[in-house]
Amino acid sequence: MTSLPAYPSDRKLGLVIDLDICVGCHACAVNCKEWNTGGHMAPLTDYEAWGDSPSGVWFNRIHSFEAGEGVNGRTVHFPKSCLHCEQPACVTVCPTGASYKRGEDGIVLVDEDLCIGCKLCSWACPYGAREFDEDVGVMKKCTLCIDRIYNDKLEEIDRVPACVATCPVGARHFGDLGDPKSEVSQLVAQRAGYDLMPELGYKPVNKYLPLRTNRAQAGCTGAPAAPLKDPREEGTGSRLLRWLDRALSR
Amino acid sequence: MHPALSVILFTSASGGGYAMLALLGLFGAGGVLSPDPLSGWVAFIWALGMVTFGLLSSTLHLGHPERAWRAFSQWRSSWLSREGVLSVFTFLPAGIYAIGWLVFEDIWRWAGALLSVSAIATICATAMIYASLKPIRAWNNLWTLPGYLAMGLASGALWFTLWAELMPVPHKPAYDFAAVGLVASAAIKLFYWHFLDSGARAATAESATGLGSFGKVRMLTAPHTEENYLLKEMGFRIARKHAQKLRRIALFSGFLLPLAAVLAALLTTHLVDLVLLAVAVVLNAIGTITERWLFFAEAKHTVTLYYGAERA
């Protein structure tokens, strides 16, 4: 059913991504590919994997941007995956019922057996979260690692999406953004987490934490940036070295 | 957006086909047509042939064409599904109307009226597939729906006019409709292109990333070295100068020259009429396909903002 759930629960599972911490190592994207190519939406097909121009299906892509100029400019690593929107047009445009949003936790999924591969959902997603698998002929997307987060065969600490589990710097957080008391919700409240392209009205569940602003002087050590003095000038260096310099300069 | 040939042919051919069906139904309901079987056969084969060709062509870009029937199920939320339902439903009044005309040699006015409404609704649903997509500013605007209706009317009325001249149809009622459709198409497209170029309501790289507080946002490195699905499907780019040339081709070949031919045909003898209308139909087809190609090629998707585009 591609209508949105009539009675969605308050649970909104999603990710919080800290742009201030992310170092752009792509480990989250690699571990996502590794887990999901054997997971719920498997395979994540690669084309020409050993050829001249390899490409393929990924659920998570790490963009890098520069914002602003000079000392106020920033280099920002920007991981982007499905935002599991509250108003996902990718779901409502689907003509077959393949695309759906789960009422119980808000995760947006694709039923591969119903997908006709019309690609309209990928056009309806402003964020580029959906990628078509040409080999299988169906659309694929992030499942929020539905096969990890509810998997009681895994240790409890591992019941998080693969991208969160692998992030070496703790820039990715997973939790219930519908619960204002959850750790992720508190993080969003403290750090003024924001939505991407809020003007389109998709109401993404995933939030991005902005760069901390008190880093404007981070590159400054406090030392004056005076040019080095000429060592032959009176009052600098040792008398012996000045004599040596004069002697060798003759 | 990637201009897929299957979708261009689908919207062009079935747009004109449904408009021709709408006119057949409308004039029948208005009591202007006589149930001559030969002209009936030609009309239904022509219009339903175009519609069927378009619909079949649209299934070619599917990853699983054999599952296309599933697309009739989600009409509550999806314009594509509604379009699918309406496009197939229209065959029902068309078939009933055709049986009356061809078998009983009678114009069943109620069937004609139903056919007309259903065919126009189908064109509207086709337009809404595109007009409802918020990430694509070039489509998600007020010009898309009237554009599809006017261009469908222009093609369908031209075909209808040529058909009426070829067949022993007593009245030649569609000249007015062809002229109105062609003038409306030209005007709507000019306003539409003005809207596109104005850049109004465009999303920016700053709002896409939320990094605007630092200043202008530029891509430093892309996430991947090779093209991916997103760039192939949504990152299609066209040189500006080609767009301007193609717009002129669409405007003159699609609308203005056919309009001149239609107006000239009002003044000439029957044989010259036929030639002029045939030329108008061919020119209109070239212009319509060019415009439809541009409709896709000029449309920018917001995902390109993550790949270096400043505005979309």
XYZ file of N, CA and C in Angstrom, chain B residues 4 21 24 68 73 108-109 124 190 195 248:
33
model
N 14.328 9.660 -21.773
C 14.175 8.291 -22.284
C 13.236 8.307 -23.488
N -9.328 11.067 -29.636
C -10.488 10.329 -29.115
C -11.476 11.291 -28.456
N -13.327 13.059 -31.166
C -14.299 12.151 -31.797
C -15.544 12.014 -30.926
N 3.691 -5.012 -15.128
C 3.077 -3.683 -15.317
C 1.643 -3.640 -14.797
N -3.018 -0.661 -9.132
C -3.548 -0.881 -7.777
C -3.503 0.339 -6.865
N -23.644 6.880 -30.753
C -24.222 6.864 -29.411
C -23.648 8.049 -28.640
N -24.452 9.077 -28.502
C -23.938 10.336 -27.963
C -23.407 10.210 -26.541
N -4.775 14.618 -18.408
C -4.496 15.340 -17.160
C -3.653 14.485 -16.210
N 5.998 29.451 -24.271
C 6.787 30.680 -24.109
C 6.782 31.132 -22.652
N 9.506 31.149 -17.311
C 9.538 30.723 -15.908
C 10.826 29.940 -15.618
N 13.494 26.890 -30.357
C 12.989 27.531 -31.581
C 12.402 26.488 -32.531
